[in-house]
Amino acid sequence: MVKKKNVAFNVAMGAAFLMAMSAVGPGFLTQTAAFTGQLGADFGFAILICILVDVGVQLNIWRIICVSGKKAQTLANELVPGLGYLLTALIVMGGLTFNIGNIGGVGLGFNVLFGISPENGALIGGAIALVIFLVRNALLVMDRTVQLLAVVKVLLIIFIVAISSPPVGQAALHTFVPSHIDFYSIVTIVGGTVGGYISFSGGHRLLEGGLRGKESIRYINGGALTGIGVASIIRILLFLAALAVIAEGYKLNPLNPAASIFQSAAGDFGYKFFGLILLAAGMTSTLGSTFTSVSFLDYSKFDGGDNFYHKLRPYLIAFFIVFSTAIFYFIGSPAKVLVIVGAINGLILPIALAILLVAVTKKNIMGYMYKHPLWLTIFGWVIVVFMAYAGVQSVIKGFSSIF
């Protein structure tokens, strides 16, 4: 019994860190630095809203997926035949495209640390990701890698905050009583945190680790809240580090605002720290994007037997990583594609969450012994409406910036 509990706890923590580190990738570093530079302490309000939305999204999705014992695409197909395939297409398209940026983040990290070209750094990062996924006990190796890189990321940001002396009182005041509310910053940071594949990374990891059913709710909630906590700590620390640099009178470089934070706080030494954080962020997001996107191609039943998906899985993972790496190496990050997919990505969350909130009311899908908490259902639908409106605005803005 003790061993079984330890296994469940380890799986929950693996899912927690996978979700958290997927949410704070290279894009998040840039967005947080840029918006703090523009809004100052008022950006704390956007982070607060982001954390609240994160709680509502992750607790709903993790509980519905794991209690049912079915992945999101299977639930969608049972609700409306064919709907799961549409959801899979959206997730995989978004994950594959953003993985180009993730692997590019790894390449840029190697460039800052060792001076090698970003393209060659991306090749090294892609090779490392392949090794992690294709070794024996790949999920366990992935969990430990993500957890180690999370610790590295947190410690480095804590060091920068410690030597920067941020205006904590001002940050706290404006977080709860902002002088200006910027809707676009809220939409962007929320979309980058729980949009697309990120919302499902933890729940699907729990299922693949064997956690399902009402008896696992304790670990489901614990894992979700831990992941939200870890991601929130990193968000807040990076915000404080950026605010400290701005308070000292430094101007962030608009071409690379995140690097400016570390370089302004600790000189060339800080810049190397940024390279290591960028490498860690890119690698963890690459692992999270690959795992989650490929998991959406799984329509098998969890009966413990071999099936076509599990035989094909290593090749799917290899294709996902090799394709992303090759695109970055030969083309770079295709800006227009990233903008379009990023805009569409904002619509994935409200669509997927709405599907799951409807599915959880169906006894033939969830079983007759589970009743979803009313407060979570209401919270979930509020987020669906908010993110649907925000997503439409993002699509309009994304397409208008291109055409």
Tab-separated table of N, CA and C in Angstrom, residues 111-232:
chain	number	residue	atom	x	y	z
A	111	ASN	N	23.575	29.193	-27.504
A	111	ASN	CA	24.307	30.296	-28.114
A	111	ASN	C	24.840	31.265	-27.054
A	112	VAL	N	24.006	31.608	-26.081
A	112	VAL	CA	24.414	32.526	-25.008
A	112	VAL	C	25.488	31.896	-24.127
A	113	LEU	N	25.328	30.610	-23.835
A	113	LEU	CA	26.248	29.942	-22.912
A	113	LEU	C	27.600	29.623	-23.543
A	114	PHE	N	27.591	29.156	-24.784
A	114	PHE	CA	28.819	28.610	-25.370
A	114	PHE	C	29.236	29.279	-26.683
A	115	GLY	N	28.410	30.186	-27.194
A	115	GLY	CA	28.775	30.900	-28.408
A	115	GLY	C	28.544	30.148	-29.704
A	116	ILE	N	27.963	28.950	-29.627
A	116	ILE	CA	27.680	28.212	-30.860
A	116	ILE	C	26.436	28.797	-31.513
A	117	SER	N	26.246	28.542	-32.787
A	117	SER	CA	25.103	29.129	-33.488
A	117	SER	C	23.792	28.571	-32.919
A	118	PRO	N	22.718	29.378	-32.922
A	118	PRO	CA	21.423	28.884	-32.442
A	118	PRO	C	20.957	27.635	-33.192
A	119	GLU	N	21.278	27.569	-34.496
A	119	GLU	CA	20.857	26.404	-35.295
A	119	GLU	C	21.531	25.131	-34.797
A	120	ASN	N	22.840	25.203	-34.555
A	120	ASN	CA	23.546	24.027	-34.043
A	120	ASN	C	23.122	23.717	-32.611
A	121	GLY	N	22.824	24.761	-31.840
A	121	GLY	CA	22.312	24.538	-30.492
A	121	GLY	C	20.974	23.823	-30.512
A	122	ALA	N	20.134	24.170	-31.508
A	122	ALA	CA	18.838	23.500	-31.653
A	122	ALA	C	19.021	22.024	-31.996
A	123	LEU	N	20.022	21.717	-32.820
A	123	LEU	CA	20.309	20.316	-33.151
A	123	LEU	C	20.685	19.533	-31.893
A	124	ILE	N	21.515	20.142	-31.046
A	124	ILE	CA	21.907	19.481	-29.794
A	124	ILE	C	20.682	19.280	-28.905
A	125	GLY	N	19.844	20.328	-28.796
A	125	GLY	CA	18.636	20.225	-27.986
A	125	GLY	C	17.687	19.158	-28.493
A	126	GLY	N	17.512	19.089	-29.810
A	126	GLY	CA	16.646	18.065	-30.389
A	126	GLY	C	17.167	16.665	-30.109
A	127	ALA	N	18.489	16.501	-30.197
A	127	ALA	CA	19.092	15.189	-29.925
A	127	ALA	C	18.884	14.786	-28.473
A	128	ILE	N	19.036	15.741	-27.547
A	128	ILE	CA	18.825	15.449	-26.118
A	128	ILE	C	17.375	15.035	-25.873
A	129	ALA	N	16.425	15.781	-26.475
A	129	ALA	CA	15.002	15.446	-26.311
A	129	ALA	C	14.699	14.046	-26.847
A	130	LEU	N	15.287	13.700	-27.987
A	130	LEU	CA	15.087	12.353	-28.550
A	130	LEU	C	15.583	11.277	-27.600
A	131	VAL	N	16.758	11.488	-27.041
A	131	VAL	CA	17.335	10.494	-26.112
A	131	VAL	C	16.428	10.323	-24.906
A	132	ILE	N	15.927	11.434	-24.352
A	132	ILE	CA	15.064	11.368	-23.163
A	132	ILE	C	13.816	10.543	-23.440
A	133	PHE	N	13.211	10.744	-24.615
A	133	PHE	CA	11.954	10.054	-24.920
A	133	PHE	C	12.141	8.610	-25.372
A	134	LEU	N	13.297	8.283	-25.917
A	134	LEU	CA	13.462	6.956	-26.511
A	134	LEU	C	14.205	5.966	-25.623
A	135	VAL	N	14.652	6.412	-24.432
A	135	VAL	CA	15.300	5.469	-23.519
A	135	VAL	C	14.237	4.645	-22.799
A	136	ARG	N	14.693	3.616	-22.113
A	136	ARG	CA	13.777	2.810	-21.310
A	136	ARG	C	13.256	3.667	-20.141
A	137	ASN	N	12.024	3.447	-19.714
A	137	ASN	CA	11.390	4.258	-18.665
A	137	ASN	C	11.407	5.741	-19.034
A	138	ALA	N	11.014	6.025	-20.274
A	138	ALA	CA	11.111	7.388	-20.807
A	138	ALA	C	10.304	8.390	-19.988
A	139	LEU	N	9.104	8.030	-19.530
A	139	LEU	CA	8.286	8.974	-18.777
A	139	LEU	C	8.948	9.358	-17.460
A	140	LEU	N	9.575	8.378	-16.793
A	140	LEU	CA	10.277	8.669	-15.541
A	140	LEU	C	11.473	9.586	-15.799
A	141	VAL	N	12.212	9.312	-16.873
A	141	VAL	CA	13.367	10.156	-17.231
A	141	VAL	C	12.886	11.567	-17.566
A	142	MET	N	11.776	11.679	-18.280
A	142	MET	CA	11.210	12.986	-18.601
A	142	MET	C	10.835	13.738	-17.331
A	143	ASP	N	10.164	13.045	-16.399
A	143	ASP	CA	9.761	13.686	-15.145
A	143	ASP	C	10.974	14.231	-14.392
A	144	ARG	N	12.012	13.418	-14.251
A	144	ARG	CA	13.189	13.832	-13.471
A	144	ARG	C	13.925	14.973	-14.170
A	145	THR	N	13.989	14.936	-15.487
A	145	THR	CA	14.659	16.007	-16.232
A	145	THR	C	13.929	17.327	-16.030
A	146	VAL	N	12.616	17.292	-16.161
A	146	VAL	CA	11.811	18.507	-16.000
A	146	VAL	C	11.942	19.050	-14.580
A	147	GLN	N	11.912	18.167	-13.577
A	147	GLN	CA	12.023	18.605	-12.192
A	147	GLN	C	13.386	19.229	-11.910
A	148	LEU	N	14.440	18.622	-12.430
A	148	LEU	CA	15.792	19.173	-12.240
A	148	LEU	C	15.909	20.556	-12.877
A	149	LEU	N	15.434	20.688	-14.107
A	149	LEU	CA	15.514	21.972	-14.794
A	149	LEU	C	14.636	23.027	-14.113
A	150	ALA	N	13.533	22.598	-13.511
A	150	ALA	CA	12.681	23.535	-12.769
A	150	ALA	C	13.430	24.102	-11.562
A	151	VAL	N	14.125	23.242	-10.845
A	151	VAL	CA	14.900	23.691	-9.682
A	151	VAL	C	15.982	24.682	-10.121
A	152	VAL	N	16.664	24.360	-11.222
A	152	VAL	CA	17.699	25.259	-11.748
A	152	VAL	C	17.100	26.624	-12.073
A	153	LYS	N	15.962	26.608	-12.745
A	153	LYS	CA	15.321	27.852	-13.168
A	153	LYS	C	14.921	28.702	-11.957
A	154	VAL	N	14.300	28.071	-10.964
A	154	VAL	CA	13.843	28.802	-9.782
A	154	VAL	C	15.017	29.385	-9.007
A	155	LEU	N	16.073	28.603	-8.795
A	155	LEU	CA	17.223	29.076	-8.024
A	155	LEU	C	17.911	30.254	-8.706
A	156	LEU	N	18.045	30.194	-10.029
A	156	LEU	CA	18.698	31.282	-10.757
A	156	LEU	C	17.883	32.568	-10.684
A	157	ILE	N	16.554	32.443	-10.818
A	157	ILE	CA	15.716	33.648	-10.748
A	157	ILE	C	15.710	34.208	-9.326
A	158	ILE	N	15.696	33.325	-8.310
A	158	ILE	CA	15.782	33.786	-6.915
A	158	ILE	C	17.061	34.587	-6.690
A	159	PHE	N	18.173	34.122	-7.247
A	159	PHE	CA	19.450	34.828	-7.102
A	159	PHE	C	19.359	36.229	-7.695
A	160	ILE	N	18.773	36.344	-8.883
A	160	ILE	CA	18.649	37.647	-9.542
A	160	ILE	C	17.751	38.575	-8.724
A	161	VAL	N	16.647	38.044	-8.191
A	161	VAL	CA	15.748	38.849	-7.369
A	161	VAL	C	16.459	39.319	-6.103
A	162	ALA	N	17.241	38.399	-5.499
A	162	ALA	CA	17.922	38.707	-4.237
A	162	ALA	C	18.928	39.848	-4.380
A	163	ILE	N	19.607	39.924	-5.514
A	163	ILE	CA	20.616	40.971	-5.688
A	163	ILE	C	20.027	42.244	-6.308
A	164	SER	N	18.732	42.209	-6.625
A	164	SER	CA	18.123	43.343	-7.316
A	164	SER	C	17.302	44.259	-6.409
A	165	SER	N	16.862	43.751	-5.270
A	165	SER	CA	16.034	44.521	-4.328
A	165	SER	C	14.802	45.129	-4.998
A	166	PRO	N	13.848	44.299	-5.430
A	166	PRO	CA	12.647	44.817	-6.101
A	166	PRO	C	11.736	45.557	-5.129
A	167	PRO	N	10.935	46.493	-5.623
A	167	PRO	CA	9.968	47.217	-4.769
A	167	PRO	C	8.749	46.346	-4.472
A	168	VAL	N	8.887	45.452	-3.506
A	168	VAL	CA	7.852	44.452	-3.226
A	168	VAL	C	6.542	45.110	-2.805
A	169	GLY	N	6.622	46.140	-1.958
A	169	GLY	CA	5.406	46.813	-1.490
A	169	GLY	C	4.614	47.416	-2.642
A	170	GLN	N	5.306	48.071	-3.542
A	170	GLN	CA	4.648	48.669	-4.713
A	170	GLN	C	4.030	47.595	-5.589
A	171	ALA	N	4.761	46.492	-5.772
A	171	ALA	CA	4.260	45.392	-6.596
A	171	ALA	C	2.991	44.796	-5.992
A	172	ALA	N	2.992	44.593	-4.670
A	172	ALA	CA	1.829	44.016	-3.993
A	172	ALA	C	0.615	44.936	-4.104
A	173	LEU	N	0.828	46.237	-3.893
A	173	LEU	CA	-0.273	47.198	-3.954
A	173	LEU	C	-0.915	47.218	-5.339
A	174	HIS	N	-0.086	47.309	-6.391
A	174	HIS	CA	-0.618	47.416	-7.745
A	174	HIS	C	-1.165	46.083	-8.267
A	175	THR	N	-0.758	44.984	-7.645
A	175	THR	CA	-1.319	43.684	-8.027
A	175	THR	C	-2.803	43.617	-7.683
A	176	PHE	N	-3.161	44.169	-6.527
A	176	PHE	CA	-4.562	44.122	-6.086
A	176	PHE	C	-5.330	45.415	-6.390
A	177	VAL	N	-4.604	46.517	-6.522
A	177	VAL	CA	-5.242	47.797	-6.852
A	177	VAL	C	-4.443	48.460	-7.983
A	178	PRO	N	-4.606	47.948	-9.208
A	178	PRO	CA	-3.813	48.510	-10.318
A	178	PRO	C	-4.297	49.909	-10.696
A	179	SER	N	-3.373	50.743	-11.127
A	179	SER	CA	-3.753	52.081	-11.589
A	179	SER	C	-4.227	52.036	-13.035
A	180	HIS	N	-3.867	50.968	-13.729
A	180	HIS	CA	-4.278	50.798	-15.122
A	180	HIS	C	-4.395	49.310	-15.422
A	181	ILE	N	-5.496	48.912	-16.041
A	181	ILE	CA	-5.698	47.507	-16.409
A	181	ILE	C	-5.541	47.371	-17.920
A	182	ASP	N	-4.581	46.550	-18.335
A	182	ASP	CA	-4.320	46.333	-19.754
A	182	ASP	C	-4.889	44.972	-20.151
A	183	PHE	N	-6.005	44.983	-20.870
A	183	PHE	CA	-6.700	43.734	-21.213
A	183	PHE	C	-5.843	42.844	-22.101
A	184	TYR	N	-5.125	43.452	-23.033
A	184	TYR	CA	-4.329	42.657	-23.965
A	184	TYR	C	-3.248	41.861	-23.240
A	185	SER	N	-2.619	42.456	-22.225
A	185	SER	CA	-1.586	41.738	-21.478
A	185	SER	C	-2.168	40.537	-20.740
A	186	ILE	N	-3.396	40.708	-20.217
A	186	ILE	CA	-4.058	39.601	-19.515
A	186	ILE	C	-4.356	38.458	-20.476
A	187	VAL	N	-4.918	38.812	-21.627
A	187	VAL	CA	-5.252	37.801	-22.638
A	187	VAL	C	-3.996	37.052	-23.075
A	188	THR	N	-2.930	37.790	-23.332
A	188	THR	CA	-1.689	37.180	-23.825
A	188	THR	C	-1.079	36.247	-22.805
A	189	ILE	N	-0.973	36.696	-21.570
A	189	ILE	CA	-0.305	35.891	-20.542
A	189	ILE	C	-1.143	34.670	-20.160
A	190	VAL	N	-2.489	34.831	-20.145
A	190	VAL	CA	-3.359	33.686	-19.854
A	190	VAL	C	-3.295	32.670	-20.986
A	191	GLY	N	-3.354	33.159	-22.229
A	191	GLY	CA	-3.279	32.255	-23.378
A	191	GLY	C	-1.974	31.494	-23.423
A	192	GLY	N	-0.876	32.175	-23.071
A	192	GLY	CA	0.430	31.513	-23.074
A	192	GLY	C	0.621	30.544	-21.933
A	193	THR	N	-0.227	30.679	-20.901
A	193	THR	CA	-0.087	29.830	-19.717
A	193	THR	C	-0.977	28.599	-19.759
A	194	VAL	N	-2.213	28.761	-20.233
A	194	VAL	CA	-3.140	27.620	-20.233
A	194	VAL	C	-3.722	27.334	-21.609
A	195	GLY	N	-3.208	28.009	-22.641
A	195	GLY	CA	-3.721	27.790	-23.987
A	195	GLY	C	-3.157	26.530	-24.632
A	196	GLY	N	-3.842	26.046	-25.653
A	196	GLY	CA	-3.318	24.933	-26.446
A	196	GLY	C	-3.069	23.668	-25.642
A	197	TYR	N	-1.924	23.052	-25.923
A	197	TYR	CA	-1.599	21.757	-25.311
A	197	TYR	C	-1.338	21.836	-23.817
A	198	ILE	N	-0.945	23.010	-23.300
A	198	ILE	CA	-0.469	23.127	-21.918
A	198	ILE	C	-1.504	22.641	-20.907
A	199	SER	N	-2.767	22.958	-21.137
A	199	SER	CA	-3.829	22.599	-20.191
A	199	SER	C	-3.957	21.096	-19.987
A	200	PHE	N	-3.544	20.319	-20.988
A	200	PHE	CA	-3.766	18.869	-20.943
A	200	PHE	C	-2.508	18.071	-20.592
A	201	SER	N	-1.369	18.750	-20.499
A	201	SER	CA	-0.114	18.031	-20.260
A	201	SER	C	-0.159	17.254	-18.952
A	202	GLY	N	-0.624	17.906	-17.876
A	202	GLY	CA	-0.663	17.244	-16.577
A	202	GLY	C	-1.670	16.119	-16.505
A	203	GLY	N	-2.898	16.381	-16.983
A	203	GLY	CA	-3.939	15.364	-16.927
A	203	GLY	C	-3.593	14.119	-17.719
A	204	HIS	N	-3.045	14.289	-18.910
A	204	HIS	CA	-2.652	13.139	-19.725
A	204	HIS	C	-1.472	12.396	-19.118
A	205	ARG	N	-0.570	13.138	-18.441
A	205	ARG	CA	0.555	12.469	-17.763
A	205	ARG	C	0.038	11.606	-16.614
A	206	LEU	N	-0.962	12.085	-15.882
A	206	LEU	CA	-1.543	11.293	-14.796
A	206	LEU	C	-2.138	9.995	-15.328
A	207	LEU	N	-2.874	10.095	-16.441
A	207	LEU	CA	-3.476	8.889	-17.016
A	207	LEU	C	-2.413	7.884	-17.430
A	208	GLU	N	-1.364	8.372	-18.075
A	208	GLU	CA	-0.306	7.453	-18.525
A	208	GLU	C	0.467	6.870	-17.356
A	209	GLY	N	0.374	7.526	-16.190
A	209	GLY	CA	1.006	6.990	-14.986
A	209	GLY	C	0.090	6.070	-14.210
A	210	GLY	N	-1.158	5.884	-14.704
A	210	GLY	CA	-2.073	4.937	-14.082
A	210	GLY	C	-3.029	5.532	-13.070
A	211	LEU	N	-3.056	6.864	-12.913
A	211	LEU	CA	-3.975	7.482	-11.952
A	211	LEU	C	-5.295	7.797	-12.639
A	212	ARG	N	-6.369	7.184	-12.173
A	212	ARG	CA	-7.695	7.435	-12.721
A	212	ARG	C	-8.742	6.997	-11.712
A	213	GLY	N	-9.940	7.537	-11.858
A	213	GLY	CA	-11.030	7.171	-10.958
A	213	GLY	C	-11.143	8.114	-9.760
A	214	LYS	N	-12.295	8.051	-9.058
A	214	LYS	CA	-12.554	8.915	-7.907
A	214	LYS	C	-11.526	8.734	-6.804
A	215	GLU	N	-10.994	7.518	-6.687
A	215	GLU	CA	-10.045	7.245	-5.607
A	215	GLU	C	-8.736	8.006	-5.778
A	216	SER	N	-8.499	8.579	-6.949
A	216	SER	CA	-7.254	9.313	-7.208
A	216	SER	C	-7.409	10.823	-7.078
A	217	ILE	N	-8.603	11.304	-6.665
A	217	ILE	CA	-8.846	12.753	-6.620
A	217	ILE	C	-7.840	13.466	-5.725
A	218	ARG	N	-7.450	12.823	-4.632
A	218	ARG	CA	-6.472	13.444	-3.728
A	218	ARG	C	-5.176	13.786	-4.465
A	219	TYR	N	-4.708	12.851	-5.274
A	219	TYR	CA	-3.451	13.072	-6.008
A	219	TYR	C	-3.668	14.025	-7.191
A	220	ILE	N	-4.860	13.959	-7.791
A	220	ILE	CA	-5.188	14.854	-8.904
A	220	ILE	C	-5.142	16.311	-8.425
A	221	ASN	N	-5.852	16.593	-7.321
A	221	ASN	CA	-5.872	17.953	-6.787
A	221	ASN	C	-4.493	18.403	-6.326
A	222	GLY	N	-3.787	17.494	-5.643
A	222	GLY	CA	-2.449	17.832	-5.151
A	222	GLY	C	-1.486	18.147	-6.277
A	223	GLY	N	-1.549	17.337	-7.342
A	223	GLY	CA	-0.666	17.564	-8.484
A	223	GLY	C	-0.993	18.865	-9.196
A	224	ALA	N	-2.295	19.120	-9.412
A	224	ALA	CA	-2.705	20.343	-10.106
A	224	ALA	C	-2.291	21.589	-9.326
A	225	LEU	N	-2.556	21.598	-8.020
A	225	LEU	CA	-2.234	22.768	-7.203
A	225	LEU	C	-0.725	22.959	-7.065
A	226	THR	N	0.026	21.861	-7.022
A	226	THR	CA	1.486	21.976	-6.969
A	226	THR	C	2.020	22.587	-8.261
A	227	GLY	N	1.518	22.102	-9.393
A	227	GLY	CA	1.950	22.641	-10.684
A	227	GLY	C	1.623	24.116	-10.811
A	228	ILE	N	0.403	24.491	-10.392
A	228	ILE	CA	0.005	25.900	-10.432
A	228	ILE	C	0.917	26.726	-9.525
A	229	GLY	N	1.236	26.176	-8.337
A	229	GLY	CA	2.101	26.874	-7.391
A	229	GLY	C	3.494	27.107	-7.941
A	230	VAL	N	4.084	26.075	-8.541
A	230	VAL	CA	5.438	26.193	-9.095
A	230	VAL	C	5.471	27.218	-10.225
A	231	ALA	N	4.510	27.118	-11.152
A	231	ALA	CA	4.461	28.064	-12.267
A	231	ALA	C	4.241	29.485	-11.759
A	232	SER	N	3.394	29.638	-10.740
A	232	SER	CA	3.102	30.968	-10.200
A	232	SER	C	4.323	31.575	-9.525
